[in-house]
Short mmCIF file of C-alpha atoms in Angstrom, two decimals:
data_model
loop_
_atom_site.label_atom_id
_atom_site.label_comp_id
_atom_site.label_asym_id
_atom_site.label_seq_id
_atom_site.Cartn_x
_atom_site.Cartn_y
_atom_site.Cartn_z
CA MET U 1 0.08 -0.12 0.16
CA LYS U 2 1.21 3.48 -0.90
CA ILE U 3 1.95 5.71 2.04
CA PRO U 4 0.54 9.25 1.49
CA THR U 5 3.05 12.07 1.35
CA ILE U 6 2.62 14.44 4.31
CA PRO U 7 0.98 17.64 3.66
CA PRO U 8 3.15 20.72 3.96
CA ALA U 9 1.42 21.97 7.01
CA ALA U 10 2.02 18.72 8.80
CA ARG U 11 5.78 18.80 7.80
CA TRP U 12 6.06 22.34 9.12
CA LEU U 13 4.52 21.15 12.34
CA CYS U 14 6.95 18.36 12.54
CA ALA U 15 10.01 20.47 11.88
CA ALA U 16 8.81 23.22 14.39
CA ALA U 17 8.47 20.23 17.09
CA VAL U 18 11.98 19.10 16.06
CA LEU U 19 13.30 22.55 16.37
CA THR U 20 11.47 23.32 19.78
CA ALA U 21 12.88 20.05 21.23
CA GLY U 22 16.46 21.25 20.32
CA ALA U 23 15.96 24.65 21.29
CA VAL U 24 18.58 26.42 23.26
CA ILE U 25 17.62 27.98 26.73
CA ALA U 26 19.69 30.79 27.84
CA TYR U 27 19.97 31.67 31.62
CA PRO U 28 20.82 34.89 33.35
CA ALA U 29 24.49 35.36 33.90
CA ALA U 30 25.81 34.93 37.52
CA ARG U 31 25.70 38.24 39.69
CA ASN U 32 29.25 38.41 39.73
CA GLU U 33 30.20 38.03 36.03
CA THR U 34 30.48 41.04 34.14
CA VAL U 35 29.33 42.02 30.79
CA PRO U 36 32.92 41.93 29.22
CA LYS U 37 33.55 38.50 30.59
CA LEU U 38 30.04 37.38 28.97
CA GLN U 39 31.13 38.77 25.75
CA GLU U 40 34.61 37.16 25.82
CA ARG U 41 32.95 33.68 26.63
CA GLU U 42 30.42 34.27 23.67
CA ALA U 43 33.13 35.18 21.23
CA ALA U 44 35.15 32.13 22.25
CA ARG U 45 31.89 29.88 21.41
CA SER U 46 31.76 31.73 18.09
CA VAL U 47 34.76 30.56 16.87
CA PRO U 48 34.14 27.63 14.53
CA ASP U 49 35.61 24.14 15.11
CA GLN U 50 39.19 23.73 13.45
CA SER U 51 40.15 20.64 11.98
CA THR U 52 43.53 19.04 10.49
CA GLY U 53 44.25 16.00 8.47
CA LEU U 54 46.88 14.45 6.30
CA ASN U 55 47.25 17.63 3.99
CA ASP U 56 48.47 19.49 6.82
CA GLN U 57 51.28 16.89 7.69
CA THR U 58 54.67 17.80 7.37
CA GLU U 59 56.64 14.91 9.38
CA LEU U 60 55.72 11.52 10.47
CA ASN U 61 57.90 9.34 12.69
CA VAL U 62 56.83 5.78 13.65
CA THR U 63 58.96 3.92 16.27
CA VAL U 64 57.73 0.43 16.37
CA TYR U 65 58.57 -1.81 19.60
CA ASN U 66 58.81 -5.62 19.80
CA SER U 67 55.92 -5.52 22.43
CA ASN U 68 53.14 -4.77 19.93
CA ILE U 69 53.01 -0.93 20.51
CA ALA U 70 54.27 1.91 18.42
CA LEU U 71 55.34 5.45 19.29
CA VAL U 72 53.96 8.00 16.68
CA ARG U 73 55.18 11.59 16.20
CA ASP U 74 52.87 13.61 13.98
CA VAL U 75 54.15 17.26 12.94
CA ARG U 76 51.64 19.63 11.09
CA ASN U 77 51.37 23.07 9.96
CA LEU U 78 48.34 24.85 10.96
CA VAL U 79 46.67 28.18 10.90
CA LEU U 80 45.03 28.58 14.30
CA PRO U 81 42.66 31.46 15.66
CA ALA U 82 43.24 33.39 18.64
CA GLY U 83 41.56 32.66 21.96
CA THR U 84 39.99 29.50 22.98
CA PHE U 85 38.69 27.00 20.31
CA ARG U 86 38.20 23.29 19.33
CA LEU U 87 40.63 21.53 17.16
CA LYS U 88 39.62 18.31 15.40
CA PHE U 89 43.02 16.37 15.02
CA MET U 90 42.18 13.59 12.46
CA ASP U 91 43.87 10.86 10.84
CA ILE U 92 45.37 9.10 13.76
CA ALA U 93 45.62 5.49 14.78
CA ALA U 94 42.39 3.80 15.77
CA THR U 95 44.35 1.95 18.45
CA VAL U 96 45.81 5.30 20.28
CA ASN U 97 46.00 5.15 23.92
CA PRO U 98 44.53 8.67 25.00
CA ALA U 99 46.36 8.64 28.13
CA THR U 100 49.70 8.92 26.32
CA VAL U 101 48.73 11.87 23.90
CA HIS U 102 51.23 14.70 24.15
CA PHE U 103 50.26 17.85 22.18
CA ARG U 104 52.53 20.93 21.94
CA SER U 105 53.44 24.02 19.60
CA LEU U 106 56.93 23.81 18.21
CA THR U 107 56.64 27.34 17.20
CA ASP U 108 55.80 29.04 20.41
CA PRO U 109 55.24 26.15 23.24
CA ASP U 110 54.35 28.79 25.95
CA LYS U 111 51.53 30.36 23.84
CA LEU U 112 49.35 27.31 23.12
CA GLY U 113 47.85 25.41 25.90
CA VAL U 114 45.52 22.34 25.96
CA ILE U 115 42.51 22.82 28.14
CA GLU U 116 40.79 19.42 27.51
CA GLN U 117 41.25 16.60 24.89
CA ASN U 118 38.95 13.82 24.11
CA TYR U 119 39.31 10.79 22.04
CA GLU U 120 36.46 10.24 19.50
CA TYR U 121 36.12 6.53 18.28
CA ASP U 122 32.29 6.53 17.84
CA LEU U 123 32.81 6.02 14.01
CA LEU U 124 30.23 6.56 11.27
CA GLU U 125 28.28 3.32 10.35
CA PRO U 126 24.94 2.78 8.97
CA ALA U 127 23.34 1.63 12.22
CA LYS U 128 24.83 4.42 14.33
CA LEU U 129 23.94 6.98 11.90
CA LEU U 130 20.22 5.90 12.00
CA HIS U 131 20.42 5.58 15.85
CA LYS U 132 21.77 9.39 16.03
CA TYR U 133 18.64 10.41 14.17
CA VAL U 134 16.35 9.57 16.85
CA GLY U 135 13.93 12.57 17.38
CA LYS U 136 15.02 13.93 13.89
CA GLU U 137 13.59 14.09 10.56
CA MET U 138 14.96 12.35 7.56
CA THR U 139 13.74 10.97 4.17
CA LEU U 140 12.77 7.54 3.33
CA VAL U 141 13.44 6.50 -0.20
CA ARG U 142 11.40 3.43 -1.40
CA THR U 143 9.97 1.76 -4.66
CA TYR U 144 6.63 0.46 -5.22
CA GLN U 145 4.64 -0.99 -8.03
CA GLU U 146 1.73 0.66 -9.50
CA SER U 147 -0.08 -0.70 -12.65
CA GLY U 148 2.84 -2.71 -13.80
CA THR U 149 5.28 0.37 -13.47
CA THR U 150 8.16 0.66 -10.85
CA LYS U 151 7.63 4.06 -9.18
CA HIS U 152 10.09 5.76 -6.51
CA GLU U 153 8.82 7.92 -3.61
CA GLU U 154 10.44 9.79 -0.81
CA ILE U 155 8.75 10.31 2.43
CA LYS U 156 9.75 12.72 4.93
CA ALA U 157 9.70 10.93 8.35
CA THR U 158 10.79 11.64 11.96
CA LEU U 159 12.47 8.80 13.70
CA LEU U 160 10.77 8.01 17.10
CA SER U 161 12.67 5.04 18.43
CA ASP U 162 15.50 2.74 17.00
CA ASN U 163 15.06 0.19 19.75
CA ASN U 164 14.69 -3.46 17.81
CA GLY U 165 13.68 -1.66 14.71
CA PRO U 166 12.85 1.75 13.84
CA VAL U 167 9.67 3.40 14.83
CA TRP U 168 8.56 6.33 12.39
CA LYS U 169 6.06 9.45 12.77
CA ILE U 170 4.67 9.95 9.09
CA GLY U 171 2.12 12.69 9.19
CA PRO U 172 -0.25 11.95 12.07
CA ASP U 173 0.51 8.43 12.14
CA ILE U 174 2.98 6.19 13.87
CA VAL U 175 4.39 3.60 11.78
CA THR U 176 6.62 0.40 12.39
CA GLY U 177 7.81 -2.16 9.91
CA MET U 178 8.44 0.54 7.44
CA PHE U 179 10.48 -0.66 4.29
CA ALA U 180 12.75 1.58 2.65
CA GLU U 181 15.67 0.78 0.14
CA SER U 182 17.74 3.72 1.68
CA TYR U 183 17.57 6.53 4.25
CA ARG U 184 18.78 9.85 3.30
CA PHE U 185 20.35 12.16 6.05
CA PRO U 186 20.68 15.89 5.72
CA GLU U 187 24.17 15.97 7.66
CA VAL U 188 26.26 13.85 9.57
CA PRO U 189 25.73 14.39 13.33
CA ALA U 190 28.42 16.43 15.15
CA ASN U 191 29.21 13.56 17.66
CA LEU U 192 29.73 11.05 14.91
CA TYR U 193 33.09 10.81 13.10
CA ASP U 194 34.14 9.25 9.78
CA ARG U 195 37.51 8.43 11.23
CA PRO U 196 39.28 8.35 14.75
CA THR U 197 39.73 11.80 15.93
CA LEU U 198 41.29 13.74 18.89
CA VAL U 199 39.34 16.75 19.65
CA MET U 200 41.09 19.27 21.94
CA SER U 201 39.99 22.50 23.47
CA LEU U 202 43.00 24.89 22.95
CA GLU U 203 43.83 28.36 24.13
CA ASN U 204 46.08 30.36 21.65
CA SER U 205 47.68 33.53 22.66
CA GLY U 206 50.71 33.07 19.96
CA PRO U 207 50.94 33.46 16.30
CA ARG U 208 48.09 32.13 13.99
CA LYS U 209 50.57 30.06 12.08
CA GLN U 210 52.12 27.54 14.14
CA GLN U 211 53.97 23.89 13.72
CA ILE U 212 52.55 21.56 16.24
CA GLU U 213 53.61 18.17 17.14
CA ALA U 214 51.20 15.30 18.37
CA SER U 215 52.84 12.26 19.97
CA TYR U 216 51.16 9.26 21.28
CA LEU U 217 51.46 5.29 21.82
CA ALA U 218 49.42 3.14 19.57
CA ASN U 219 48.74 -0.70 20.11
CA ASN U 220 48.44 -3.22 17.32
CA LEU U 221 51.68 -2.14 15.69
CA SER U 222 54.54 -4.96 16.00
CA TRP U 223 57.63 -5.92 14.24
CA ASN U 224 59.95 -8.97 14.16
CA ALA U 225 63.00 -10.18 12.50
CA ASP U 226 62.88 -13.13 9.86
CA TYR U 227 66.09 -14.64 8.79
CA VAL U 228 67.12 -16.91 5.77
CA LEU U 229 70.17 -19.31 6.18
CA ALA U 230 71.08 -20.75 2.92
CA VAL U 231 73.75 -23.50 3.89
CA ALA U 232 76.38 -24.94 1.31
CA ARG U 233 75.84 -28.53 0.29
CA ASP U 234 79.55 -29.34 2.26
CA ASP U 235 78.02 -27.85 5.80
CA LYS U 236 80.98 -25.63 5.93
CA ASN U 237 79.56 -22.16 5.23
CA ALA U 238 76.28 -20.33 4.68
CA ASP U 239 74.81 -17.00 3.73
CA LEU U 240 72.38 -15.10 5.97
CA ASP U 241 69.89 -12.58 4.86
CA GLY U 242 68.06 -10.76 7.69
CA TRP U 243 64.22 -9.34 7.10
CA VAL U 244 62.40 -7.06 9.28
CA THR U 245 58.67 -7.70 9.08
CA VAL U 246 56.38 -4.80 10.20
CA ILE U 247 52.70 -5.49 10.92
CA ASN U 248 50.10 -2.85 11.09
CA ASN U 249 46.85 -3.35 12.47
CA SER U 250 46.29 0.09 14.15
CA GLY U 251 43.34 1.31 12.19
CA THR U 252 45.13 3.63 10.03
CA GLY U 253 47.79 3.84 7.58
CA PHE U 254 51.20 5.80 7.87
CA HIS U 255 52.27 7.21 4.86
CA ASN U 256 55.93 8.75 3.84
CA ALA U 257 57.12 7.89 7.54
CA HIS U 258 60.47 7.87 8.99
CA LEU U 259 60.62 4.16 10.54
CA GLU U 260 62.39 3.09 13.53
CA LEU U 261 62.52 -0.02 15.16
CA VAL U 262 63.41 -0.79 18.79
CA ALA U 263 64.60 -4.43 19.76
CA GLY U 264 64.62 -5.46 23.55
CA GLU U 265 62.52 -6.57 26.37
CA LEU U 266 60.36 -3.51 27.17
CA ASN U 267 58.62 -3.37 30.53
CA ARG U 268 54.96 -2.66 30.67
CA VAL U 269 52.37 -2.30 33.14
CA GLN U 270 49.74 -4.35 31.00
CA PRO U 271 51.51 -6.20 28.28
CA PRO U 272 49.40 -6.64 25.38
CA ALA U 273 48.39 -10.17 23.78
CA ALA U 274 50.88 -11.25 21.18
CA ILE U 275 50.16 -11.20 17.54
CA ASN U 276 50.57 -14.31 15.37
CA ALA U 277 51.74 -13.07 12.07
CA LEU U 278 52.72 -15.47 9.10
CA ALA U 279 55.87 -14.52 7.74
CA LEU U 280 55.86 -13.50 3.90
CA ARG U 281 58.78 -15.50 3.26
CA GLU U 282 57.77 -18.85 4.80
CA SER U 283 57.15 -20.50 1.29
CA GLY U 284 60.17 -19.46 -0.60
CA MET U 285 63.70 -18.10 -0.40
CA ASN U 286 64.38 -14.74 -2.25
CA LYS U 287 67.62 -12.83 -2.40
CA ALA U 288 67.72 -9.96 -0.07
CA ALA U 289 68.58 -6.55 -1.24
CA ALA U 290 71.33 -4.29 0.44
CA PRO U 291 70.66 -3.62 4.09
CA GLN U 292 68.59 -0.42 4.56
CA PHE U 293 68.73 -0.13 8.39
CA GLN U 294 71.38 1.98 10.59
CA GLN U 295 71.70 0.31 14.15
CA GLU U 296 72.67 2.25 17.39
CA ALA U 297 72.23 1.36 21.12
CA PHE U 298 69.46 3.12 22.80
CA SER U 299 69.33 2.74 26.70
CA GLU U 300 69.22 -0.94 27.21
CA TYR U 301 67.80 -1.57 23.69
CA HIS U 302 68.84 -1.32 20.32
CA LEU U 303 67.42 1.07 17.51
CA TYR U 304 67.30 0.34 13.95
CA THR U 305 66.62 3.22 11.67
CA LEU U 306 65.57 2.85 8.15
CA GLY U 307 67.59 5.09 5.87
CA ARG U 308 64.78 6.16 3.75
CA LYS U 309 60.82 7.06 4.12
CA THR U 310 58.23 4.33 3.58
CA SER U 311 54.38 3.76 4.13
CA VAL U 312 52.80 0.91 6.03
CA GLU U 313 48.97 0.73 5.30
CA ASP U 314 46.39 -0.54 7.62
CA LYS U 315 46.10 -4.30 7.63
CA GLU U 316 49.53 -4.60 6.04
CA THR U 317 52.62 -6.73 6.57
CA LYS U 318 55.59 -5.01 4.95
CA GLN U 319 59.12 -6.71 4.92
CA ILE U 320 62.40 -4.65 4.36
CA SER U 321 66.04 -5.82 4.27
CA LEU U 322 67.99 -5.56 7.41
CA LEU U 323 71.29 -7.52 6.88
CA GLU U 324 73.26 -9.43 4.34
CA GLY U 325 76.12 -11.91 5.41
CA SER U 326 77.99 -14.27 2.97
CA GLY U 327 80.64 -17.12 3.14
CA ILE U 328 79.80 -17.31 6.88
CA PRO U 329 81.76 -20.38 8.47
CA VAL U 330 79.01 -22.77 10.08
CA GLU U 331 79.42 -25.78 12.27
CA LYS U 332 76.94 -28.85 12.00
CA VAL U 333 76.53 -30.15 15.23
CA PHE U 334 74.79 -33.76 16.15
CA ALA U 335 73.90 -33.49 20.02
CA VAL U 336 72.34 -35.98 22.44
CA ASN U 337 70.77 -34.79 25.64
CA GLY U 338 70.66 -37.29 28.07
CA GLN U 339 67.81 -37.81 30.74
CA SER U 340 68.14 -38.62 34.54
CA SER U 341 66.23 -41.86 34.79
CA TYR U 342 67.11 -44.35 32.49
CA TYR U 343 66.73 -47.17 34.54
CA ARG U 344 62.81 -46.73 34.69
CA ASN U 345 62.16 -48.40 31.47
CA GLN U 346 58.81 -49.76 32.25
CA GLN U 347 57.97 -50.81 28.85
CA ALA U 348 60.94 -53.12 28.63
CA PRO U 349 63.09 -53.49 31.89
CA GLY U 350 66.73 -53.71 30.87
CA ALA U 351 66.35 -52.62 27.24
CA PRO U 352 68.07 -49.25 26.02
CA LEU U 353 66.03 -46.26 25.74
CA LYS U 354 66.50 -44.33 22.26
CA ASP U 355 67.12 -40.62 22.59
CA PRO U 356 66.60 -38.22 19.68
CA VAL U 357 69.91 -36.78 18.10
CA MET U 358 69.44 -33.20 17.65
CA VAL U 359 71.03 -31.20 14.64
CA TYR U 360 71.98 -27.77 15.07
CA TYR U 361 73.90 -25.02 12.78
CA LYS U 362 76.10 -22.76 14.78
CA PHE U 363 78.03 -19.72 13.86
CA LYS U 364 79.48 -16.64 15.34
CA ASN U 365 77.85 -13.05 14.76
CA GLU U 366 81.00 -11.41 14.17
CA GLU U 367 81.97 -8.72 11.78
CA LYS U 368 84.43 -10.45 9.72
CA ASN U 369 81.55 -12.98 8.60
CA GLY U 370 79.58 -9.87 7.19
CA LEU U 371 77.73 -9.56 10.38
CA GLY U 372 78.67 -8.11 13.81
CA ILE U 373 75.57 -6.02 14.43
CA PRO U 374 72.97 -7.05 17.28
CA LEU U 375 70.49 -9.37 15.97
CA PRO U 376 66.99 -8.89 16.71
CA ALA U 377 65.05 -12.10 18.00
CA GLY U 378 63.19 -13.78 15.14
CA ASN U 379 62.65 -17.04 13.08
CA VAL U 380 65.32 -18.67 11.23
CA ARG U 381 64.35 -20.61 8.13
CA VAL U 382 67.09 -22.97 6.93
CA TYR U 383 67.54 -23.84 3.28
CA GLN U 384 70.30 -26.35 1.56
CA LYS U 385 70.78 -27.27 -2.09
CA ASP U 386 70.18 -30.69 -3.16
CA SER U 387 72.28 -32.89 -5.46
CA LYS U 388 70.59 -31.12 -8.63
CA GLY U 389 71.09 -27.54 -7.41
CA GLY U 390 67.45 -27.23 -6.28
CA ILE U 391 66.77 -25.41 -2.99
CA LEU U 392 65.16 -27.41 -0.25
CA PHE U 393 63.56 -26.29 3.26
CA ALA U 394 65.65 -27.93 5.95
CA GLY U 395 64.16 -26.60 9.07
CA GLU U 396 63.56 -23.73 11.45
CA ASP U 397 64.04 -22.21 14.66
CA ARG U 398 63.92 -19.01 16.75
CA ILE U 399 66.78 -17.22 18.04
CA ASP U 400 66.83 -14.67 21.06
CA HIS U 401 68.14 -11.32 20.66
CA THR U 402 71.76 -11.87 20.20
CA PRO U 403 74.71 -9.29 20.73
CA LYS U 404 77.47 -8.94 18.66
CA ASP U 405 80.42 -11.37 18.86
CA GLU U 406 77.95 -13.89 20.38
CA GLN U 407 77.27 -17.49 19.12
CA VAL U 408 73.97 -18.18 17.31
CA SER U 409 72.63 -21.81 17.50
CA ILE U 410 69.64 -23.14 15.32
CA HIS U 411 67.86 -26.22 15.87
CA ILE U 412 66.76 -27.38 12.55
CA GLY U 413 65.36 -31.15 13.75
CA ASN U 414 66.61 -34.56 14.40
CA ALA U 415 69.05 -36.50 12.52
CA PHE U 416 67.26 -39.34 10.46
CA ASP U 417 70.62 -41.54 9.91
CA VAL U 418 72.03 -41.25 13.36
CA VAL U 419 70.71 -43.42 16.31
CA ALA U 420 71.49 -42.94 20.05
CA GLU U 421 70.47 -45.61 22.70
CA HIS U 422 71.11 -45.09 26.38
CA LYS U 423 71.53 -47.99 29.01
CA GLN U 424 72.21 -48.11 32.69
CA THR U 425 74.45 -51.14 32.96
CA ASP U 426 75.20 -50.74 36.83
CA TYR U 427 73.57 -49.14 39.85
CA LYS U 428 75.48 -49.45 43.47
CA HIS U 429 74.46 -48.17 46.81
CA VAL U 430 77.94 -47.57 48.43
CA ASP U 431 76.60 -46.18 51.78
CA THR U 432 74.01 -43.95 53.37
CA HIS U 433 74.71 -40.97 50.99
CA THR U 434 76.67 -42.36 48.29
CA TRP U 435 75.79 -44.23 44.67
CA GLU U 436 77.67 -45.37 41.85
CA PHE U 437 76.12 -45.45 38.38
CA GLU U 438 77.44 -46.83 35.03
CA TYR U 439 76.08 -45.88 31.73
CA GLU U 440 76.63 -47.14 28.31
CA ILE U 441 75.75 -44.90 25.37
CA THR U 442 75.58 -46.70 21.89
CA LEU U 443 75.94 -44.38 18.53
CA ARG U 444 75.06 -45.69 15.37
CA ASN U 445 75.95 -43.43 12.05
CA HIS U 446 74.21 -44.73 9.01
CA LYS U 447 75.40 -41.38 7.10
CA ASP U 448 78.21 -41.99 4.44
CA ILE U 449 80.45 -39.33 5.99
CA PRO U 450 82.03 -39.66 9.68
CA ILE U 451 80.72 -37.19 12.23
CA VAL U 452 81.16 -36.36 15.84
CA VAL U 453 78.15 -36.62 18.33
CA GLN U 454 78.18 -34.28 21.36
CA VAL U 455 76.66 -36.24 24.35
CA ASN U 456 75.47 -34.14 27.29
CA GLU U 457 74.90 -36.15 30.60
CA PRO U 458 72.97 -34.67 33.41
CA ILE U 459 74.53 -35.97 36.63
CA GLY U 460 73.17 -35.17 40.11
CA GLY U 461 74.63 -34.76 43.42
CA ASP U 462 78.20 -34.23 44.41
CA TRP U 463 79.67 -36.14 41.75
CA GLU U 464 82.98 -37.58 40.74
CA MET U 465 83.80 -39.24 37.35
CA LEU U 466 85.48 -42.62 38.04
CA SER U 467 86.11 -44.01 34.62
CA SER U 468 85.09 -43.00 30.89
CA ASN U 469 86.63 -44.35 27.60
CA TYR U 470 86.12 -40.79 25.99
CA LYS U 471 87.26 -37.40 27.27
CA TYR U 472 84.75 -35.26 28.99
CA THR U 473 84.11 -31.83 30.06
CA LYS U 474 82.36 -30.71 33.27
CA THR U 475 80.11 -28.18 31.51
CA ALA U 476 78.05 -27.40 34.57
CA ALA U 477 77.81 -28.32 38.41
CA PHE U 478 75.38 -31.34 37.42
CA ALA U 479 76.48 -31.93 33.70
CA ALA U 480 79.22 -33.60 31.74
CA GLN U 481 79.81 -33.44 27.99
CA PHE U 482 81.52 -35.80 25.70
CA ASN U 483 82.30 -35.51 22.04
CA VAL U 484 82.34 -38.98 20.55
CA PRO U 485 83.59 -39.34 16.85
CA VAL U 486 81.69 -42.03 14.71
CA ALA U 487 82.91 -43.32 11.52
CA LYS U 488 80.64 -43.49 8.45
CA ASP U 489 78.22 -46.34 8.56
CA GLY U 490 79.93 -47.32 11.96
CA THR U 491 79.28 -47.55 15.66
CA ALA U 492 80.73 -46.12 18.66
CA VAL U 493 80.17 -46.84 22.24
CA LEU U 494 80.57 -44.29 25.20
CA LYS U 495 81.00 -45.94 28.64
CA TYR U 496 81.18 -43.92 32.02
CA ARG U 497 81.01 -44.66 35.58
CA VAL U 498 80.29 -42.01 38.27
CA ARG U 499 80.19 -41.76 41.95
CA ALA U 500 77.58 -39.36 43.51
CA LYS U 501 77.06 -38.05 47.01
CA TRP U 502 73.60 -36.66 48.41
#
C-alpha cells in the first residue's frame, strides 16, 4: 500500500516540533560575572571548530617496539585562531592510547595550551547514523509497483525510536515495519566521526601560523625479524639474509614516514597479547637487497633506523631488508641430551632407551663474517641445495636477541640416519649418602660421512667421574659433555662410571 505524502502544514509542524525540542535555553548570567566576561565567553563560543588532516602533515615518525606498540610523532603546519577554540585532530591510529597523547606547539610552546582533550572513536556506520537521528527528521526512499510500473517515492519521516527496529512518525501516524531501500540524512551528526579523531580544546595567545606536534602510543603495531640461512652442500659455510617484518593493525595507514624499530624486552604495566603473524617468506627463499637499516644502542635496547621514508598501510605486513652476510663459517652439530632416569624403562625393563639426535647449525655473529651487529629476535629458516642444485627447506628455529660477537645456535630438527641408545649397566648403593652409576651410550651412524656426536649427560649430587672411555668436560655443576667421533656407517660406544653423594 502506498503511504500518502505528508502535507506541507504537517511537515512544518513536525519540523517545528523538532526545532522546539532542540532549542537552546539561555539563563541569566551569574551576578558576579561582568558583561565583558560574558562577551569574551560568547566570542570564544562563536569561533568555529578547526580541523586538521593529512594535508597539513609535514613530518611523521613511527617507532615500533617488539611488544606490539608504537610511538607515533605527527608534525603538522596549522593556522590557528586566537583565544579558545576546539581542534579536531584527524587521521590518527584507531588504537591510540588517549592517556599517552602529548600535544605541543613547536613554534611557540608557551603560547598554546591544551585545556581539554577527548578521543572520539564513535565512528560513522549505517546503524549508528540511524540511531543518532532519533527525534530528527529524515527522508525514506522506497519503490513500489503501480499498474505494472515501478515508481520511486521519497517520504519525510521523524525517527521516534530505534530499539529493535525503527519507529517512524509520518504525518499524524506512528508507523513500524516501514520498508525503505535507503535513508537520506541531511547531515552527519556532530558527535559521529568518519575516522578516529582527537578533539582538543585549545587556548592560543601566540601567532596564527604554528607548527604543532602530537605524539602518542598506539597498539597493534609490531615488528619481528625473519632470517634465511642458506647452507652450502658441504655444511661448511652459509649465507644469511635478515628481514624486518612490520605488521600494522592499528586502524590507520602511515604514509611517507620515518621508520624506527626498537629491539629489546620493554617493561609495560599491561603487556598486550601477542600477535601471530605469518611471515611472507615462509614459502620461499628470495635474495635480499642491500641492508637498509642503521643500528645504534639506545638505553638497554637497540634502535634500527630505516635510511629512507616508507609507507605502511593498515592491515598490511611489510618486509624490509635488514642485513646480508655471505660465506659465514658454520658448524653442524649432532647432539644427544641425556635424561636422569634411564633405569626406569617400564615398557621393556633392561632394554636401552632411544634418544633423539638433534641437529644444530652454529655460527658466530661477528663482523668478519659480514655480520657483527646485534641480531633482533626472530625466526630463522634454513635452506640447503640438493644434488640437482634445487633449494630445499631444511628446518627452522627461533633465536633470541643476540649481541655482536656471540654465538648463534639453530636447531633444525632431528637426525634421520644417526641413532642413540642409552642403557644403565650398573647401580650400586655404596653407603647411606653415596651411589655409583654406570652408563653405556651406543651411537650408530648410517651416513656416508664420519661425524662427531656431542653427548650431554645430566649428573646429580656431588659427583666424581670414576672412569670413561672418552674425554669429558664438566660443563655445569650437574652436567658432563662428551664428544664422540663415529665413523661413516659405523658404531661407537661411550661408557662411563660416576660416583655421586647426596
